[in-house]
PDB file of C-alpha atoms (C1' of nucleotides) in Angstrom:
ATOM      1  CA  MET E  13       2.425  -3.943   2.510  1.00 60.00           C
ATOM      2  CA  PRO E  14       2.912  -0.265   2.306  1.00 88.00           C
ATOM      3  CA  GLU E  15       0.233   2.322   2.824  1.00 92.00           C
ATOM      4  CA  LEU E  16       0.956   5.999   3.156  1.00 94.00           C
ATOM      5  CA  PRO E  17       2.741   5.886   6.543  1.00 92.00           C
ATOM      6  CA  GLU E  18       4.988   3.045   5.461  1.00 91.00           C
ATOM      7  CA  VAL E  19       5.820   4.713   2.163  1.00 92.00           C
ATOM      8  CA  GLU E  20       6.601   7.928   3.994  1.00 93.00           C
ATOM      9  CA  THR E  21       8.814   6.012   6.413  1.00 91.00           C
ATOM     10  CA  VAL E  22      10.632   4.426   3.498  1.00 92.00           C
ATOM     11  CA  ARG E  23      11.039   7.831   1.884  1.00 93.00           C
ATOM     12  CA  ARG E  24      12.670   9.184   5.005  1.00 91.00           C
ATOM     13  CA  GLY E  25      14.916   6.163   5.193  1.00 90.00           C
ATOM     14  CA  LEU E  26      15.978   6.469   1.558  1.00 93.00           C
ATOM     15  CA  ALA E  27      16.297  10.245   1.443  1.00 94.00           C
ATOM     16  CA  PRO E  28      19.800  10.443   2.955  1.00 94.00           C
ATOM     17  CA  VAL E  29      21.092   8.183   0.196  1.00 95.00           C
ATOM     18  CA  PHE E  30      19.001   9.480  -2.697  1.00 97.00           C
ATOM     19  CA  GLU E  31      18.897  13.216  -2.161  1.00 98.00           C
ATOM     20  CA  GLY E  32      22.026  14.804  -3.493  1.00 98.00           C
ATOM     21  CA  GLY E  33      23.351  11.413  -4.529  1.00 98.00           C
ATOM     22  CA  THR E  34      24.497  10.544  -8.021  1.00 98.00           C
ATOM     23  CA  ILE E  35      23.386   7.251  -9.480  1.00 98.00           C
ATOM     24  CA  ALA E  36      26.434   5.314 -10.615  1.00 98.00           C
ATOM     25  CA  ARG E  37      24.528   2.440 -12.172  1.00 97.00           C
ATOM     26  CA  VAL E  38      21.299   0.494 -11.857  1.00 97.00           C
ATOM     27  CA  GLU E  39      20.828  -3.245 -11.979  1.00 97.00           C
ATOM     28  CA  ALA E  40      17.410  -4.395 -13.119  1.00 96.00           C
ATOM     29  CA  ARG E  41      17.633  -8.126 -12.681  1.00 95.00           C
ATOM     30  CA  ARG E  42      14.533  -8.954 -14.664  1.00 94.00           C
ATOM     31  CA  LYS E  43      12.699  -7.269 -17.484  1.00 94.00           C
ATOM     32  CA  ASP E  44       9.590  -6.399 -15.556  1.00 95.00           C
ATOM     33  CA  LEU E  45       7.875  -6.131 -12.221  1.00 95.00           C
ATOM     34  CA  ARG E  46       4.176  -5.470 -12.469  1.00 93.00           C
ATOM     35  CA  PHE E  47       4.900  -3.540 -15.638  1.00 94.00           C
ATOM     36  CA  PRO E  48       7.917  -3.814 -17.930  1.00 94.00           C
ATOM     37  CA  PHE E  49      10.759  -1.494 -17.020  1.00 95.00           C
ATOM     38  CA  PRO E  50      10.892   1.485 -19.398  1.00 95.00           C
ATOM     39  CA  PRO E  51      13.179   1.216 -22.427  1.00 95.00           C
ATOM     40  CA  ARG E  52      16.832   1.733 -21.510  1.00 96.00           C
ATOM     41  CA  PHE E  53      15.784   2.042 -17.865  1.00 96.00           C
ATOM     42  CA  ALA E  54      19.210   1.513 -16.311  1.00 97.00           C
ATOM     43  CA  ALA E  55      21.060   3.543 -18.932  1.00 97.00           C
ATOM     44  CA  ARG E  56      18.793   6.556 -18.527  1.00 97.00           C
ATOM     45  CA  LEU E  57      19.357   6.592 -14.768  1.00 98.00           C
ATOM     46  CA  ALA E  58      23.118   6.197 -14.844  1.00 98.00           C
ATOM     47  CA  GLY E  59      24.950   9.426 -14.096  1.00 98.00           C
ATOM     48  CA  ARG E  60      21.849  11.280 -12.947  1.00 98.00           C
ATOM     49  CA  ARG E  61      21.891  13.222  -9.742  1.00 98.00           C
ATOM     50  CA  VAL E  62      18.824  12.991  -7.504  1.00 98.00           C
ATOM     51  CA  LEU E  63      17.542  16.419  -6.554  1.00 98.00           C
ATOM     52  CA  ALA E  64      14.810  15.289  -4.191  1.00 97.00           C
ATOM     53  CA  LEU E  65      12.903  12.217  -3.090  1.00 97.00           C
ATOM     54  CA  ARG E  66       9.231  12.987  -2.720  1.00 96.00           C
ATOM     55  CA  ARG E  67       6.086  11.051  -1.923  1.00 95.00           C
ATOM     56  CA  ARG E  68       2.663  11.389  -3.532  1.00 95.00           C
ATOM     57  CA  ALA E  69      -0.020   8.979  -2.321  1.00 94.00           C
ATOM     58  CA  LYS E  70       1.822   5.644  -2.153  1.00 94.00           C
ATOM     59  CA  TYR E  71       4.333   6.634  -4.833  1.00 96.00           C
ATOM     60  CA  LEU E  72       7.952   7.534  -4.286  1.00 95.00           C
ATOM     61  CA  ILE E  73       9.267  10.068  -6.767  1.00 97.00           C
ATOM     62  CA  ALA E  74      12.964  10.683  -7.289  1.00 97.00           C
ATOM     63  CA  GLU E  75      13.385  13.957  -9.149  1.00 97.00           C
ATOM     64  CA  LEU E  76      16.421  13.822 -11.382  1.00 97.00           C
ATOM     65  CA  ASP E  77      18.740  16.567 -12.550  1.00 97.00           C
ATOM     66  CA  ASN E  78      17.613  16.218 -16.166  1.00 97.00           C
ATOM     67  CA  GLY E  79      13.982  16.910 -15.388  1.00 96.00           C
ATOM     68  CA  GLU E  80      12.931  13.287 -15.503  1.00 96.00           C
ATOM     69  CA  ALA E  81      11.501  11.480 -12.500  1.00 96.00           C
ATOM     70  CA  LEU E  82      11.942   7.929 -11.273  1.00 97.00           C
ATOM     71  CA  VAL E  83       8.528   6.859 -10.041  1.00 96.00           C
ATOM     72  CA  MET E  84       8.395   3.869  -7.720  1.00 96.00           C
ATOM     73  CA  HIS E  85       5.461   1.956  -6.252  1.00 95.00           C
ATOM     74  CA  MET E  86       5.969  -0.869  -3.765  1.00 93.00           C
ATOM     75  CA  GLY E  87       2.722  -2.702  -4.442  1.00 93.00           C
ATOM     76  CA  MET E  88       1.851  -5.168  -1.722  1.00 91.00           C
ATOM     77  CA  SER E  89       5.146  -6.792  -0.908  1.00 90.00           C
ATOM     78  CA  GLY E  90       7.816  -4.335  -1.959  1.00 91.00           C
ATOM     79  CA  SER E  91      10.581  -3.131   0.331  1.00 90.00           C
ATOM     80  CA  PHE E  92      13.882  -1.295   0.152  1.00 92.00           C
ATOM     81  CA  ARG E  93      17.112  -2.050   1.882  1.00 89.00           C
ATOM     82  CA  VAL E  94      19.914   0.460   2.211  1.00 90.00           C
ATOM     83  CA  ASP E  95      23.525  -0.584   2.366  1.00 89.00           C
ATOM     84  CA  LYS E  96      26.453   1.737   2.795  1.00 83.00           C
ATOM     85  CA  ASP E  97      29.906   0.409   2.101  1.00 69.00           C
ATOM     86  CA  ASP E  98      31.547   2.784   4.539  1.00 57.00           C
ATOM     87  CA  GLU E  99      29.754   1.250   7.485  1.00 55.00           C
ATOM     88  CA  PRO E 100      31.733  -1.779   8.649  1.00 52.00           C
ATOM     89  CA  GLY E 101      29.081  -2.876  11.112  1.00 50.00           C
ATOM     90  CA  ASN E 102      26.293  -2.668   8.577  1.00 51.00           C
ATOM     91  CA  PRO E 103      23.865  -5.534   9.222  1.00 54.00           C
ATOM     92  CA  GLY E 104      22.583  -5.506   5.652  1.00 53.00           C
ATOM     93  CA  VAL E 105      23.293  -8.098   3.046  1.00 54.00           C
ATOM     94  CA  PRO E 106      27.052  -8.182   2.295  1.00 59.00           C
ATOM     95  CA  ARG E 107      28.256  -6.652  -0.899  1.00 59.00           C
ATOM     96  CA  GLY E 108      27.502  -8.762  -3.911  1.00 60.00           C
ATOM     97  CA  LYS E 109      25.211 -11.123  -2.064  1.00 66.00           C
ATOM     98  CA  LYS E 110      21.832 -11.526  -3.693  1.00 74.00           C
ATOM     99  CA  ALA E 111      18.781 -12.231  -1.612  1.00 84.00           C
ATOM    100  CA  ALA E 112      15.767 -13.841  -3.269  1.00 89.00           C
ATOM    101  CA  HIS E 113      13.508 -11.323  -5.015  1.00 93.00           C
ATOM    102  CA  ASP E 114      16.052  -8.537  -5.037  1.00 94.00           C
ATOM    103  CA  HIS E 115      14.913  -7.138  -8.386  1.00 96.00           C
ATOM    104  CA  VAL E 116      16.533  -3.726  -8.594  1.00 97.00           C
ATOM    105  CA  VAL E 117      19.743  -2.350  -7.126  1.00 96.00           C
ATOM    106  CA  VAL E 118      20.521   1.342  -7.369  1.00 97.00           C
ATOM    107  CA  HIS E 119      24.226   1.980  -6.898  1.00 97.00           C
ATOM    108  CA  PHE E 120      25.285   5.473  -5.891  1.00 97.00           C
ATOM    109  CA  GLU E 121      28.643   7.081  -6.310  1.00 97.00           C
ATOM    110  CA  GLY E 122      30.486   6.560  -3.067  1.00 96.00           C
ATOM    111  CA  GLY E 123      29.245   2.995  -2.752  1.00 95.00           C
ATOM    112  CA  ALA E 124      25.831   3.273  -1.119  1.00 95.00           C
ATOM    113  CA  ARG E 125      23.161   0.994  -2.524  1.00 94.00           C
ATOM    114  CA  ALA E 126      19.383   0.864  -2.384  1.00 94.00           C
ATOM    115  CA  THR E 127      18.000  -2.590  -3.117  1.00 94.00           C
ATOM    116  CA  TYR E 128      14.374  -3.123  -4.057  1.00 94.00           C
ATOM    117  CA  ASN E 129      12.909  -6.483  -3.038  1.00 92.00           C
ATOM    118  CA  ASP E 130       9.417  -7.580  -4.039  1.00 92.00           C
ATOM    119  CA  PRO E 131       8.287 -11.215  -3.882  1.00 92.00           C
ATOM    120  CA  ARG E 132       4.849 -10.678  -5.381  1.00 92.00           C
ATOM    121  CA  ARG E 133       6.046  -8.147  -7.932  1.00 94.00           C
ATOM    122  CA  PHE E 134       2.956  -5.957  -7.672  1.00 93.00           C
ATOM    123  CA  GLY E 135       5.270  -2.989  -7.424  1.00 94.00           C
ATOM    124  CA  PHE E 136       6.724  -1.116 -10.382  1.00 96.00           C
ATOM    125  CA  MET E 137       9.193   1.520 -11.475  1.00 96.00           C
ATOM    126  CA  LEU E 138       8.637   4.031 -14.256  1.00 96.00           C
ATOM    127  CA  LEU E 139      10.567   6.926 -15.713  1.00 96.00           C
ATOM    128  CA  PHE E 140       8.542  10.052 -16.337  1.00 96.00           C
ATOM    129  CA  GLY E 141       9.621  12.794 -18.663  1.00 94.00           C
ATOM    130  CA  ASP E 142       9.666  16.414 -17.614  1.00 91.00           C
ATOM    131  CA  GLY E 143       6.169  17.485 -16.656  1.00 89.00           C
ATOM    132  CA  GLU E 144       4.651  14.054 -17.022  1.00 92.00           C
ATOM    133  CA  LEU E 145       3.848  13.835 -13.317  1.00 91.00           C
ATOM    134  CA  ALA E 146       0.986  16.242 -13.781  1.00 88.00           C
ATOM    135  CA  THR E 147      -0.498  14.489 -16.778  1.00 91.00           C
ATOM    136  CA  HIS E 148       0.193  10.779 -16.394  1.00 92.00           C
ATOM    137  CA  PRO E 149      -2.951   8.663 -15.890  1.00 91.00           C
ATOM    138  CA  LEU E 150      -1.534   7.162 -12.682  1.00 92.00           C
ATOM    139  CA  PHE E 151      -1.343  10.600 -11.098  1.00 93.00           C
ATOM    140  CA  ARG E 152      -3.971  12.596 -12.892  1.00 89.00           C
ATOM    141  CA  GLY E 153      -6.958  11.462 -10.848  1.00 91.00           C
ATOM    142  CA  LEU E 154      -5.338  11.186  -7.433  1.00 94.00           C
ATOM    143  CA  GLY E 155      -7.239  12.743  -4.570  1.00 94.00           C
ATOM    144  CA  VAL E 156      -5.946  15.054  -1.891  1.00 94.00           C
ATOM    145  CA  GLU E 157      -3.056  14.189   0.363  1.00 95.00           C
ATOM    146  CA  PRO E 158      -4.515  13.351   3.755  1.00 95.00           C
ATOM    147  CA  LEU E 159      -1.711  15.129   5.601  1.00 93.00           C
ATOM    148  CA  GLY E 160      -0.873  18.734   5.083  1.00 83.00           C
ATOM    149  CA  GLU E 161      -3.296  21.248   3.699  1.00 82.00           C
ATOM    150  CA  GLY E 162      -5.105  19.009   1.259  1.00 83.00           C
ATOM    151  CA  LEU E 163      -7.549  17.168   3.446  1.00 91.00           C
ATOM    152  CA  THR E 164     -10.290  19.305   4.880  1.00 94.00           C
ATOM    153  CA  VAL E 165     -13.696  18.274   6.092  1.00 95.00           C
ATOM    154  CA  ARG E 166     -15.076  20.287   3.226  1.00 94.00           C
ATOM    155  CA  SER E 167     -12.963  18.588   0.570  1.00 93.00           C
ATOM    156  CA  LEU E 168     -13.939  15.202   1.959  1.00 95.00           C
ATOM    157  CA  ALA E 169     -17.589  16.146   1.893  1.00 96.00           C
ATOM    158  CA  GLU E 170     -17.320  17.202  -1.709  1.00 94.00           C
ATOM    159  CA  ALA E 171     -15.593  13.972  -2.706  1.00 95.00           C
ATOM    160  CA  LEU E 172     -18.128  11.764  -0.924  1.00 96.00           C
ATOM    161  CA  ARG E 173     -21.337  13.646  -1.630  1.00 95.00           C
ATOM    162  CA  GLY E 174     -23.943  11.535  -3.340  1.00 94.00           C
ATOM    163  CA  ARG E 175     -21.840   8.421  -3.494  1.00 95.00           C
ATOM    164  CA  THR E 176     -23.671   5.219  -2.723  1.00 95.00           C
ATOM    165  CA  ALA E 177     -20.652   2.981  -2.252  1.00 96.00           C
ATOM    166  CA  PRO E 178     -19.869   2.008   1.348  1.00 96.00           C
ATOM    167  CA  ILE E 179     -17.617   4.519   3.091  1.00 97.00           C
ATOM    168  CA  LYS E 180     -15.041   1.748   3.438  1.00 96.00           C
ATOM    169  CA  ALA E 181     -14.816   1.343  -0.338  1.00 96.00           C
ATOM    170  CA  ALA E 182     -14.884   5.078  -0.951  1.00 96.00           C
ATOM    171  CA  LEU E 183     -11.930   5.708   1.335  1.00 96.00           C
ATOM    172  CA  LEU E 184      -9.936   3.014  -0.427  1.00 95.00           C
ATOM    173  CA  ASP E 185     -10.522   4.858  -3.698  1.00 95.00           C
ATOM    174  CA  GLN E 186      -7.329   6.807  -4.338  1.00 95.00           C
ATOM    175  CA  ARG E 187      -9.321   9.489  -6.148  1.00 94.00           C
ATOM    176  CA  VAL E 188     -11.055  10.396  -2.894  1.00 95.00           C
ATOM    177  CA  VAL E 189      -8.094  10.424  -0.534  1.00 95.00           C
ATOM    178  CA  ALA E 190      -4.655   9.477  -1.802  1.00 95.00           C
ATOM    179  CA  GLY E 191      -2.618   7.026   0.207  1.00 94.00           C
ATOM    180  CA  LEU E 192      -5.109   5.226   2.395  1.00 95.00           C
ATOM    181  CA  GLY E 193      -5.174   1.431   2.309  1.00 94.00           C
ATOM    182  CA  ASN E 194      -7.139  -1.328   3.952  1.00 94.00           C
ATOM    183  CA  ILE E 195      -5.477  -1.111   7.355  1.00 94.00           C
ATOM    184  CA  TYR E 196      -5.722   2.612   7.936  1.00 95.00           C
ATOM    185  CA  VAL E 197      -9.238   2.860   6.555  1.00 96.00           C
ATOM    186  CA  CYS E 198     -10.346   0.267   9.103  1.00 96.00           C
ATOM    187  CA  GLU E 199      -8.481   2.058  11.857  1.00 95.00           C
ATOM    188  CA  ALA E 200      -9.779   5.511  10.960  1.00 96.00           C
ATOM    189  CA  LEU E 201     -13.400   4.358  10.728  1.00 97.00           C
ATOM    190  CA  HIS E 202     -13.151   2.752  14.136  1.00 97.00           C
ATOM    191  CA  ARG E 203     -11.611   5.817  15.737  1.00 97.00           C
ATOM    192  CA  ALA E 204     -14.369   7.933  14.236  1.00 97.00           C
ATOM    193  CA  ARG E 205     -16.976   5.355  15.344  1.00 97.00           C
ATOM    194  CA  VAL E 206     -18.360   5.267  11.812  1.00 97.00           C
ATOM    195  CA  SER E 207     -19.686   1.999  10.383  1.00 97.00           C
ATOM    196  CA  PRO E 208     -17.789   0.784   7.307  1.00 96.00           C
ATOM    197  CA  PHE E 209     -21.127  -0.232   5.784  1.00 96.00           C
ATOM    198  CA  ARG E 210     -22.679   3.221   5.688  1.00 96.00           C
ATOM    199  CA  THR E 211     -22.902   4.766   2.268  1.00 97.00           C
ATOM    200  CA  ALA E 212     -20.304   7.449   1.731  1.00 97.00           C
ATOM    201  CA  GLY E 213     -23.008   9.926   0.869  1.00 96.00           C
ATOM    202  CA  SER E 214     -24.724   9.409   4.226  1.00 96.00           C
ATOM    203  CA  LEU E 215     -21.882  11.317   5.857  1.00 96.00           C
ATOM    204  CA  VAL E 216     -22.767  14.427   3.899  1.00 96.00           C
ATOM    205  CA  ALA E 217     -25.929  16.472   4.363  1.00 92.00           C
ATOM    206  CA  LYS E 218     -28.153  17.146   1.341  1.00 89.00           C
ATOM    207  CA  SER E 219     -26.950  20.710   1.429  1.00 92.00           C
ATOM    208  CA  GLY E 220     -23.412  19.434   1.020  1.00 91.00           C
ATOM    209  CA  ALA E 221     -22.512  20.291   4.572  1.00 91.00           C
ATOM    210  CA  PRO E 222     -20.336  17.786   6.393  1.00 92.00           C
ATOM    211  CA  SER E 223     -21.905  15.829   9.228  1.00 95.00           C
ATOM    212  CA  ARG E 224     -20.466  15.565  12.703  1.00 96.00           C
ATOM    213  CA  ASP E 225     -19.460  12.002  11.814  1.00 97.00           C
ATOM    214  CA  LEU E 226     -17.519  13.206   8.805  1.00 97.00           C
ATOM    215  CA  THR E 227     -15.749  15.807  10.909  1.00 97.00           C
ATOM    216  CA  ARG E 228     -14.667  13.064  13.302  1.00 97.00           C
ATOM    217  CA  LEU E 229     -13.638  10.871  10.384  1.00 97.00           C
ATOM    218  CA  ALA E 230     -11.419  13.526   8.846  1.00 96.00           C
ATOM    219  CA  ALA E 231      -9.720  14.060  12.188  1.00 96.00           C
ATOM    220  CA  ALA E 232      -9.333  10.313  12.705  1.00 97.00           C
ATOM    221  CA  ILE E 233      -7.699   9.822   9.304  1.00 96.00           C
ATOM    222  CA  GLU E 234      -5.149  12.496  10.026  1.00 96.00           C
ATOM    223  CA  ALA E 235      -4.486  11.294  13.575  1.00 95.00           C
ATOM    224  CA  VAL E 236      -3.961   7.637  12.722  1.00 95.00           C
ATOM    225  CA  LEU E 237      -1.638   8.452   9.811  1.00 94.00           C
ATOM    226  CA  ARG E 238       0.434  10.846  11.897  1.00 94.00           C
ATOM    227  CA  GLU E 239       0.761   8.383  14.729  1.00 93.00           C
ATOM    228  CA  ALA E 240       1.798   5.637  12.343  1.00 92.00           C
ATOM    229  CA  ILE E 241       4.412   7.843  10.709  1.00 91.00           C
ATOM    230  CA  ASP E 242       5.744   8.854  14.095  1.00 89.00           C
ATOM    231  CA  ALA E 243       6.044   5.198  15.062  1.00 87.00           C
ATOM    232  CA  GLY E 244       7.787   4.447  11.780  1.00 81.00           C
ATOM    233  CA  GLY E 245      10.031   7.414  12.215  1.00 60.00           C
ATOM    234  CA  SER E 246      11.359   5.953  15.405  1.00 59.00           C
ATOM    235  CA  SER E 247      12.477   2.925  13.431  1.00 59.00           C
ATOM    236  CA  ILE E 248      14.545   4.809  10.874  1.00 54.00           C
ATOM    237  CA  GLY E 249      18.156   3.872  11.210  1.00 54.00           C
ATOM    238  CA  ASP E 250      17.270   0.304  11.961  1.00 53.00           C
ATOM    239  CA  HIS E 251      18.066  -1.373   8.658  1.00 51.00           C
ATOM    240  CA  ARG E 252      15.443  -4.013   9.157  1.00 52.00           C
ATOM    241  CA  LEU E 253      12.715  -1.448   9.463  1.00 52.00           C
ATOM    242  CA  THR E 254      13.833   0.959   6.802  1.00 56.00           C
ATOM    243  CA  ASP E 255      12.169  -1.487   4.479  1.00 54.00           C
ATOM    244  CA  GLY E 256       8.597  -0.347   4.800  1.00 51.00           C
ATOM    245  CA  SER E 257       7.456  -2.949   7.245  1.00 58.00           C
ATOM    246  CA  LEU E 258       4.748  -1.768   9.558  1.00 58.00           C
ATOM    247  CA  GLY E 259       7.264  -1.225  12.314  1.00 68.00           C
ATOM    248  CA  TYR E 260       6.074  -0.612  15.793  1.00 76.00           C
ATOM    249  CA  PHE E 261       2.708   0.789  14.868  1.00 84.00           C
ATOM    250  CA  GLN E 262       1.212  -2.607  14.166  1.00 82.00           C
ATOM    251  CA  HIS E 263       1.092  -3.056  17.915  1.00 81.00           C
ATOM    252  CA  SER E 264      -1.190  -0.034  18.009  1.00 88.00           C
ATOM    253  CA  PHE E 265      -3.885  -1.364  15.691  1.00 93.00           C
ATOM    254  CA  ARG E 266      -7.251  -1.175  17.400  1.00 95.00           C
ATOM    255  CA  VAL E 267      -9.220  -3.300  14.938  1.00 95.00           C
ATOM    256  CA  TYR E 268      -7.043  -4.525  12.074  1.00 93.00           C
ATOM    257  CA  GLY E 269      -6.243  -8.215  12.523  1.00 92.00           C
ATOM    258  CA  ARG E 270      -7.987  -8.234  15.911  1.00 93.00           C
ATOM    259  CA  GLU E 271     -11.124 -10.230  15.192  1.00 94.00           C
ATOM    260  CA  GLY E 272     -12.614 -11.521  18.424  1.00 93.00           C
ATOM    261  CA  ALA E 273     -10.767  -9.035  20.618  1.00 94.00           C
ATOM    262  CA  ALA E 274     -12.532  -6.630  22.947  1.00 95.00           C
ATOM    263  CA  CYS E 275     -13.278  -3.226  21.447  1.00 96.00           C
ATOM    264  CA  SER E 276     -10.913  -0.577  22.754  1.00 96.00           C
ATOM    265  CA  THR E 277     -13.411   2.261  22.647  1.00 97.00           C
ATOM    266  CA  PRO E 278     -13.907   3.465  26.232  1.00 96.00           C
ATOM    267  CA  SER E 279     -16.999   1.927  27.827  1.00 96.00           C
ATOM    268  CA  CYS E 280     -17.811  -0.072  24.670  1.00 97.00           C
ATOM    269  CA  LYS E 281     -18.519  -3.755  25.363  1.00 96.00           C
ATOM    270  CA  GLY E 282     -18.277  -4.779  21.721  1.00 96.00           C
ATOM    271  CA  THR E 283     -16.127  -7.453  20.104  1.00 95.00           C
ATOM    272  CA  ILE E 284     -14.140  -6.753  16.958  1.00 95.00           C
ATOM    273  CA  ALA E 285     -15.700  -8.465  13.959  1.00 94.00           C
ATOM    274  CA  ARG E 286     -14.510  -9.166  10.455  1.00 94.00           C
ATOM    275  CA  ALA E 287     -16.455  -8.927   7.218  1.00 93.00           C
ATOM    276  CA  ALA E 288     -15.681  -8.993   3.522  1.00 92.00           C
ATOM    277  CA  GLN E 289     -16.245  -5.803   1.543  1.00 93.00           C
ATOM    278  CA  SER E 290     -15.420  -5.658  -2.143  1.00 83.00           C
ATOM    279  CA  GLY E 291     -13.091  -8.598  -1.730  1.00 86.00           C
ATOM    280  CA  ARG E 292     -11.146  -7.190   1.199  1.00 93.00           C
ATOM    281  CA  SER E 293     -11.330  -7.831   4.917  1.00 94.00           C
ATOM    282  CA  THR E 294     -12.976  -5.165   7.024  1.00 95.00           C
ATOM    283  CA  PHE E 295     -12.364  -5.175  10.771  1.00 95.00           C
ATOM    284  CA  TYR E 296     -14.799  -3.182  12.872  1.00 96.00           C
ATOM    285  CA  CYS E 297     -16.801  -2.994  16.078  1.00 96.00           C
ATOM    286  CA  PRO E 298     -20.487  -3.699  15.398  1.00 96.00           C
ATOM    287  CA  LEU E 299     -21.427  -1.968  18.637  1.00 97.00           C
ATOM    288  CA  CYS E 300     -19.824   1.462  18.629  1.00 97.00           C
ATOM    289  CA  GLN E 301     -19.383   2.069  14.898  1.00 97.00           C
ATOM    290  CA  LYS E 302     -22.687   3.524  13.737  1.00 96.00           C
TER     291      LYS E 302
ATOM    292  C1'  DC T  30     -20.099   8.066 -14.393  1.00 65.06           C
ATOM    293  C1'  DT T  31     -20.649   4.669 -10.495  1.00 65.06           C
ATOM    294  C1'  DG T  32     -19.940   0.397  -8.183  1.00 65.06           C
ATOM    295  C1'  DT T  33     -18.313  -4.387  -8.068  1.00 65.06           C
ATOM    296  C1'  DG T  34     -15.633  -8.411  -9.148  1.00 65.06           C
ATOM    297  C1'  DT T  35     -11.346 -10.302 -11.109  1.00 65.06           C
ATOM    298  C1'  DT T  36      -6.611 -10.474 -11.718  1.00 65.06           C
ATOM    299  C1'  DC T  37      -1.577 -10.126 -11.429  1.00 65.06           C
ATOM    300  C1'  DC T  38       2.291 -13.113  -8.156  1.00 65.06           C
ATOM    301  C1'  DT T  39       4.473 -15.637  -4.267  1.00 65.06           C
ATOM    302  C1'  DG T  40       4.895 -16.394   0.622  1.00 65.06           C
ATOM    303  C1'  DT T  41       2.834 -17.280   5.072  1.00 65.06           C
ATOM    304  C1'  DT T  42      -0.575 -18.953   8.049  1.00 65.06           C
ATOM    305  C1'  DC T  43      -4.471 -21.906   9.191  1.00 65.06           C
ATOM    306  C1'  DG T  44      -7.300 -25.985   9.636  1.00 65.06           C
ATOM    307  C1'  DC T  45      -7.428 -30.786   9.245  1.00 65.06           C
TER     308       DC T  45
ATOM    309  C1'  DT W  22       4.754 -33.100  10.278  1.00 65.06           C
ATOM    310  C1'  DG W  23       2.393 -32.644   5.872  1.00 65.06           C
ATOM    311  C1'  DC W  24      -0.684 -30.547   2.753  1.00 65.06           C
ATOM    312  C1'  DG W  25      -4.158 -28.034   0.457  1.00 65.06           C
ATOM    313  C1'  DA W  26      -6.854 -23.800   1.195  1.00 65.06           C
ATOM    314  C1'  DA W  27      -7.310 -19.278   2.522  1.00 65.06           C
ATOM    315  C1'  DC W  28      -5.374 -15.052   2.807  1.00 65.06           C
ATOM    316  C1'  DA W  29      -2.149 -10.950   2.327  1.00 65.06           C
ATOM    317  C1'  DG W  30      -1.134  -4.204   3.179  1.00 65.06           C
ATOM    318  C1'  DG W  31      -2.591  -2.363  -4.190  1.00 65.06           C
ATOM    319  C1'  DA W  32      -4.892  -0.921  -7.941  1.00 65.06           C
ATOM    320  C1'  DA W  33      -5.671  -1.525 -13.094  1.00 65.06           C
ATOM    321  C1'  DC W  34      -9.043  -3.374 -15.677  1.00 65.06           C
ATOM    322  C1'  DA W  35     -13.373  -5.272 -17.473  1.00 65.06           C
ATOM    323  C1'  DC W  36     -17.945  -5.189 -17.087  1.00 65.06           C
ATOM    324  C1'  DA W  37     -23.050  -4.424 -15.369  1.00 65.06           C
TER     325       DA W  37
END
DNA sequence: CTGTGTTCCTGTTCGC
DNA sequence: TGCGAACAGGAACACA
């Protein structure tokens, strides 16, 4: 489920509990998710204080007071639920009650709990040693963060130059831009009026200079992510939506899941179509995306 | 190195 | 209503 905006929304929802909190104990209710839990996973977390909860691409990173880092990925179907014992009206699952697919529960001193639920178990949790974030294969090749200073038209041009894969596939590649997924790639390409079938390299001039289309695309990526985060931000505090669901922004999709609908581009008479690209669904307007 | 297809797993939705 | 098929937001991996 979660792409960058959802992961960021989850981070903001979890931060009040994680940051500054001390982990009392961890329940890992099975031996693995996508990958096996690290050796002595629960024991190594117990007693640790969380200094900060960060996000990189679609990863959540809890920095611990011993220099290690708890790295979490929610895969396709992962979600977190936060429960605080000192809130009598808390709509979350009552203490001790186990919902299906609740695989990990992090108990904090003071009684707050963060419960990780993941039916498909494509998510995972790892413990990195001091400094491992910079060198671990999962992080080593990650591209720039699309928000903040990382993503520039120039950096995009450099990453895409000469590539013959469709721009849709290139943007899904986490080495190009970190954190984009199928939904937001579709949305960004539509906003930029760029066809998902164009080769990535066609957006870059032979000289390496970015095209006008690429300039629009970079702006569209940033805009759609920011809007989605803002929409998610408005849902923080609602326990049902602190879980990484798409929140209110799904009502703002212009192409994703809208096959057959009228294109929303002003004065465009197109109809949103759906195609398969590298095994995933692409939603686009055949008329205004060139 | 680059690009593409397969695979992990379970739940939900769709067409008959 | 039931039931099999298609599909799902990720990304590691194998392979051409």
